Amino acid sequence: MSAYRQKFLAFRVYRFKDTDAYGELYDIHADRIRRFLVFKVPRKEDAEEITSEVFLRGWEYMTSSAVDNVGALLFRIARNITADFYRKNTPVEVVEDSVLEQVPASGSLVEEVTQKGESDDLIEKMKLLKDEYREVLVLRYLNELSISEIASTLEQTPNNVRVTLHRAKKALQELCVEPSITT
């Protein structure tokens, strides 16, 4: 959906408290926010609960203030709620199986098992990255946000985001390369 359409919907929410417009914004952003949160909290249920809270707080904010970039606002709210979540709760073992459930089944069983194994491997490698690296990778490649949208979300400059993204890709690549045995 175009940025102009999202701005128009945000205006309708602000000016008229239009629930239908907010519903459209929810449809646009809910999966992206949920996917972002799955990598940040221990359980799928926590991600679902936080997603609901993000949109409740988003509604409260958008009905009282004009918003230019709805996606950035929602991701910022998600980051803040996640920080609150960890302040209140003791961390438990992180389970990322919910991400794998979203991978569509196709092809033969061998391909599916191989794909699941590679996904498990990549998720385990991503858990080893610094939080800021994991965050920019998820925003860029899973949520398909532009550099400027990520910069707005993280309250950083686009240049800073590019550098962080480059470092994150390099760190992930180093984790994925198998060390060679020399004798």
Short mmCIF file of C-alpha atoms in Angstrom, two decimals:
data_model
loop_
_atom_site.label_atom_id
_atom_site.label_comp_id
_atom_site.label_asym_id
_atom_site.label_seq_id
_atom_site.Cartn_x
_atom_site.Cartn_y
_atom_site.Cartn_z
CA MET A 1 0.00 0.00 0.00
CA SER A 2 1.26 3.45 -0.84
CA ALA A 3 2.58 5.85 1.75
CA TYR A 4 -0.06 8.37 0.68
CA ARG A 5 -2.87 5.93 1.39
CA GLN A 6 -1.41 5.21 4.84
CA LYS A 7 -1.12 8.93 5.58
CA PHE A 8 -4.71 9.40 4.48
CA LEU A 9 -5.87 6.58 6.75
CA ALA A 10 -3.83 8.02 9.64
CA PHE A 11 -5.47 11.40 9.04
CA ARG A 12 -8.93 9.81 9.15
CA VAL A 13 -8.06 8.09 12.43
CA TYR A 14 -6.78 11.34 13.92
CA ARG A 15 -9.51 13.66 12.64
CA PHE A 16 -12.61 11.42 12.75
CA LYS A 17 -11.56 8.50 14.97
CA ASP A 18 -12.36 6.28 11.98
CA THR A 19 -12.25 2.65 13.14
CA ASP A 20 -12.47 1.34 9.56
CA ALA A 21 -9.37 3.31 8.59
CA TYR A 22 -7.55 1.97 11.66
CA GLY A 23 -8.68 -1.53 10.70
CA GLU A 24 -7.01 -1.10 7.31
CA LEU A 25 -3.83 0.08 9.02
CA TYR A 26 -4.03 -2.96 11.31
CA ASP A 27 -4.33 -5.26 8.29
CA ILE A 28 -1.27 -3.65 6.72
CA HIS A 29 0.99 -3.75 9.77
CA ALA A 30 -0.19 -6.56 12.09
CA ASP A 31 1.81 -9.39 10.49
CA ARG A 32 4.96 -7.27 10.29
CA ILE A 33 4.71 -6.26 13.95
CA ARG A 34 3.98 -9.85 15.04
CA ARG A 35 6.92 -11.18 13.00
CA PHE A 36 9.19 -8.54 14.56
CA LEU A 37 8.04 -9.50 18.06
CA VAL A 38 8.47 -13.24 17.53
CA PHE A 39 12.24 -12.62 17.43
CA LYS A 40 12.16 -10.41 20.51
CA VAL A 41 10.07 -12.35 23.06
CA PRO A 42 10.27 -15.95 24.29
CA ARG A 43 6.92 -17.35 23.21
CA LYS A 44 4.46 -16.94 20.35
CA GLU A 45 1.72 -16.18 22.87
CA ASP A 46 3.77 -13.29 24.25
CA ALA A 47 4.21 -11.92 20.73
CA GLU A 48 0.44 -12.13 20.14
CA GLU A 49 -0.32 -10.36 23.42
CA ILE A 50 2.22 -7.61 22.78
CA THR A 51 0.90 -7.16 19.23
CA SER A 52 -2.54 -6.48 20.66
CA GLU A 53 -1.10 -4.00 23.13
CA VAL A 54 0.83 -2.25 20.34
CA PHE A 55 -2.35 -1.61 18.39
CA LEU A 56 -4.27 -0.47 21.46
CA ARG A 57 -1.57 2.06 22.28
CA GLY A 58 -1.31 2.99 18.62
CA TRP A 59 -5.03 3.81 18.56
CA GLU A 60 -4.70 5.94 21.69
CA TYR A 61 -1.78 7.86 20.23
CA MET A 62 -3.19 8.26 16.72
CA THR A 63 -6.53 9.59 17.94
CA SER A 64 -4.78 12.32 19.91
CA SER A 65 -1.84 13.22 17.62
CA ALA A 66 -1.21 13.41 13.88
CA VAL A 67 1.15 10.72 12.60
CA ASP A 68 3.27 10.85 9.43
CA ASN A 69 4.70 7.32 9.46
CA VAL A 70 2.36 4.75 10.99
CA GLY A 71 4.78 1.83 10.57
CA ALA A 72 7.56 3.64 12.41
CA LEU A 73 5.18 4.57 15.22
CA LEU A 74 3.96 0.98 15.63
CA PHE A 75 7.47 -0.50 15.59
CA ARG A 76 8.60 2.08 18.15
CA ILE A 77 5.65 1.19 20.37
CA ALA A 78 6.49 -2.53 19.93
CA ARG A 79 10.10 -1.91 20.99
CA ASN A 80 8.98 0.02 24.08
CA ILE A 81 6.44 -2.60 25.12
CA THR A 82 9.06 -5.33 24.63
CA ALA A 83 11.42 -3.44 26.94
CA ASP A 84 8.60 -3.18 29.51
CA PHE A 85 7.94 -6.90 29.09
CA TYR A 86 11.54 -7.78 29.98
CA ARG A 87 11.56 -5.37 32.90
CA LYS A 88 8.51 -7.11 34.35
CA ASN A 89 9.30 -10.72 33.47
CA THR A 90 12.23 -13.00 34.06
CA PRO A 91 13.49 -14.29 30.71
CA VAL A 92 12.65 -17.91 29.88
CA GLU A 93 14.05 -20.15 27.19
CA VAL A 94 13.42 -18.61 23.79
CA VAL A 95 11.41 -20.76 21.42
CA GLU A 96 11.36 -19.76 17.76
CA ASP A 97 9.26 -22.64 16.41
CA SER A 98 6.39 -20.26 15.69
CA VAL A 99 8.45 -18.70 12.89
CA LEU A 100 8.88 -22.07 11.27
CA GLU A 101 5.14 -22.78 11.38
CA GLN A 102 4.68 -19.82 9.03
CA VAL A 103 6.90 -21.36 6.33
CA PRO A 104 4.56 -22.78 3.69
CA ALA A 105 4.89 -26.48 2.97
CA SER A 106 5.81 -27.19 -0.65
CA GLY A 107 7.60 -29.83 -2.62
CA SER A 108 8.73 -33.17 -1.34
CA LEU A 109 9.21 -34.21 2.27
CA VAL A 110 12.99 -34.21 1.84
CA GLU A 111 12.95 -30.58 0.67
CA GLU A 112 10.66 -29.62 3.55
CA VAL A 113 12.88 -31.29 6.15
CA THR A 114 15.99 -29.70 4.63
CA GLN A 115 14.33 -26.29 4.60
CA LYS A 116 13.23 -26.67 8.23
CA GLY A 117 16.74 -27.71 9.24
CA GLU A 118 18.24 -24.70 7.49
CA SER A 119 15.65 -22.41 9.11
CA ASP A 120 16.42 -23.86 12.54
CA ASP A 121 20.11 -23.30 11.89
CA LEU A 122 19.61 -19.71 10.79
CA ILE A 123 17.38 -18.93 13.78
CA GLU A 124 19.97 -20.37 16.15
CA LYS A 125 22.68 -18.27 14.49
CA MET A 126 20.52 -15.13 14.72
CA LYS A 127 20.04 -15.72 18.47
CA LEU A 128 23.82 -15.37 18.84
CA LEU A 129 23.85 -11.91 17.27
CA LYS A 130 23.69 -8.68 19.23
CA ASP A 131 20.11 -7.48 19.71
CA GLU A 132 20.62 -4.39 17.54
CA TYR A 133 21.95 -6.55 14.68
CA ARG A 134 19.10 -9.04 14.94
CA GLU A 135 16.62 -6.16 15.02
CA VAL A 136 17.82 -4.49 11.81
CA LEU A 137 18.00 -7.83 9.99
CA VAL A 138 14.41 -8.69 10.96
CA LEU A 139 13.13 -5.23 10.03
CA ARG A 140 14.95 -5.21 6.68
CA TYR A 141 14.60 -8.77 5.41
CA LEU A 142 11.58 -10.26 7.16
CA ASN A 143 9.44 -7.12 7.39
CA GLU A 144 10.88 -5.66 4.18
CA LEU A 145 11.17 -2.10 5.53
CA SER A 146 13.23 0.47 3.66
CA ILE A 147 16.35 1.97 5.20
CA SER A 148 14.50 5.23 5.87
CA GLU A 149 11.61 3.38 7.56
CA ILE A 150 14.06 1.49 9.77
CA ALA A 151 15.85 4.74 10.60
CA SER A 152 12.57 6.33 11.61
CA THR A 153 11.58 3.29 13.66
CA LEU A 154 14.90 3.08 15.50
CA GLU A 155 15.29 6.87 15.73
CA GLN A 156 18.63 6.75 13.93
CA THR A 157 20.03 8.27 10.77
CA PRO A 158 19.74 6.27 7.53
CA ASN A 159 23.55 6.18 7.37
CA ASN A 160 23.72 4.65 10.85
CA VAL A 161 21.15 2.02 9.83
CA ARG A 162 23.16 1.14 6.70
CA VAL A 163 26.32 0.68 8.76
CA THR A 164 24.52 -1.42 11.39
CA LEU A 165 22.89 -3.53 8.67
CA HIS A 166 26.26 -4.08 6.98
CA ARG A 167 27.83 -5.12 10.28
CA ALA A 168 24.88 -7.37 11.09
CA LYS A 169 25.12 -9.17 7.74
CA LYS A 170 28.87 -9.57 8.18
CA ALA A 171 28.43 -10.95 11.72
CA LEU A 172 25.74 -13.39 10.56
CA GLN A 173 27.88 -14.48 7.64
CA GLU A 174 30.81 -15.16 9.98
CA LEU A 175 28.54 -17.27 12.20
CA CYS A 176 27.24 -19.23 9.20
CA VAL A 177 30.67 -20.07 7.78
CA GLU A 178 31.82 -23.45 9.02
CA PRO A 179 35.32 -23.29 10.51
CA SER A 180 37.73 -25.40 8.46
CA ILE A 181 39.88 -27.98 10.17
CA THR A 182 43.56 -27.59 9.39
CA THR A 183 46.05 -30.28 10.24
#
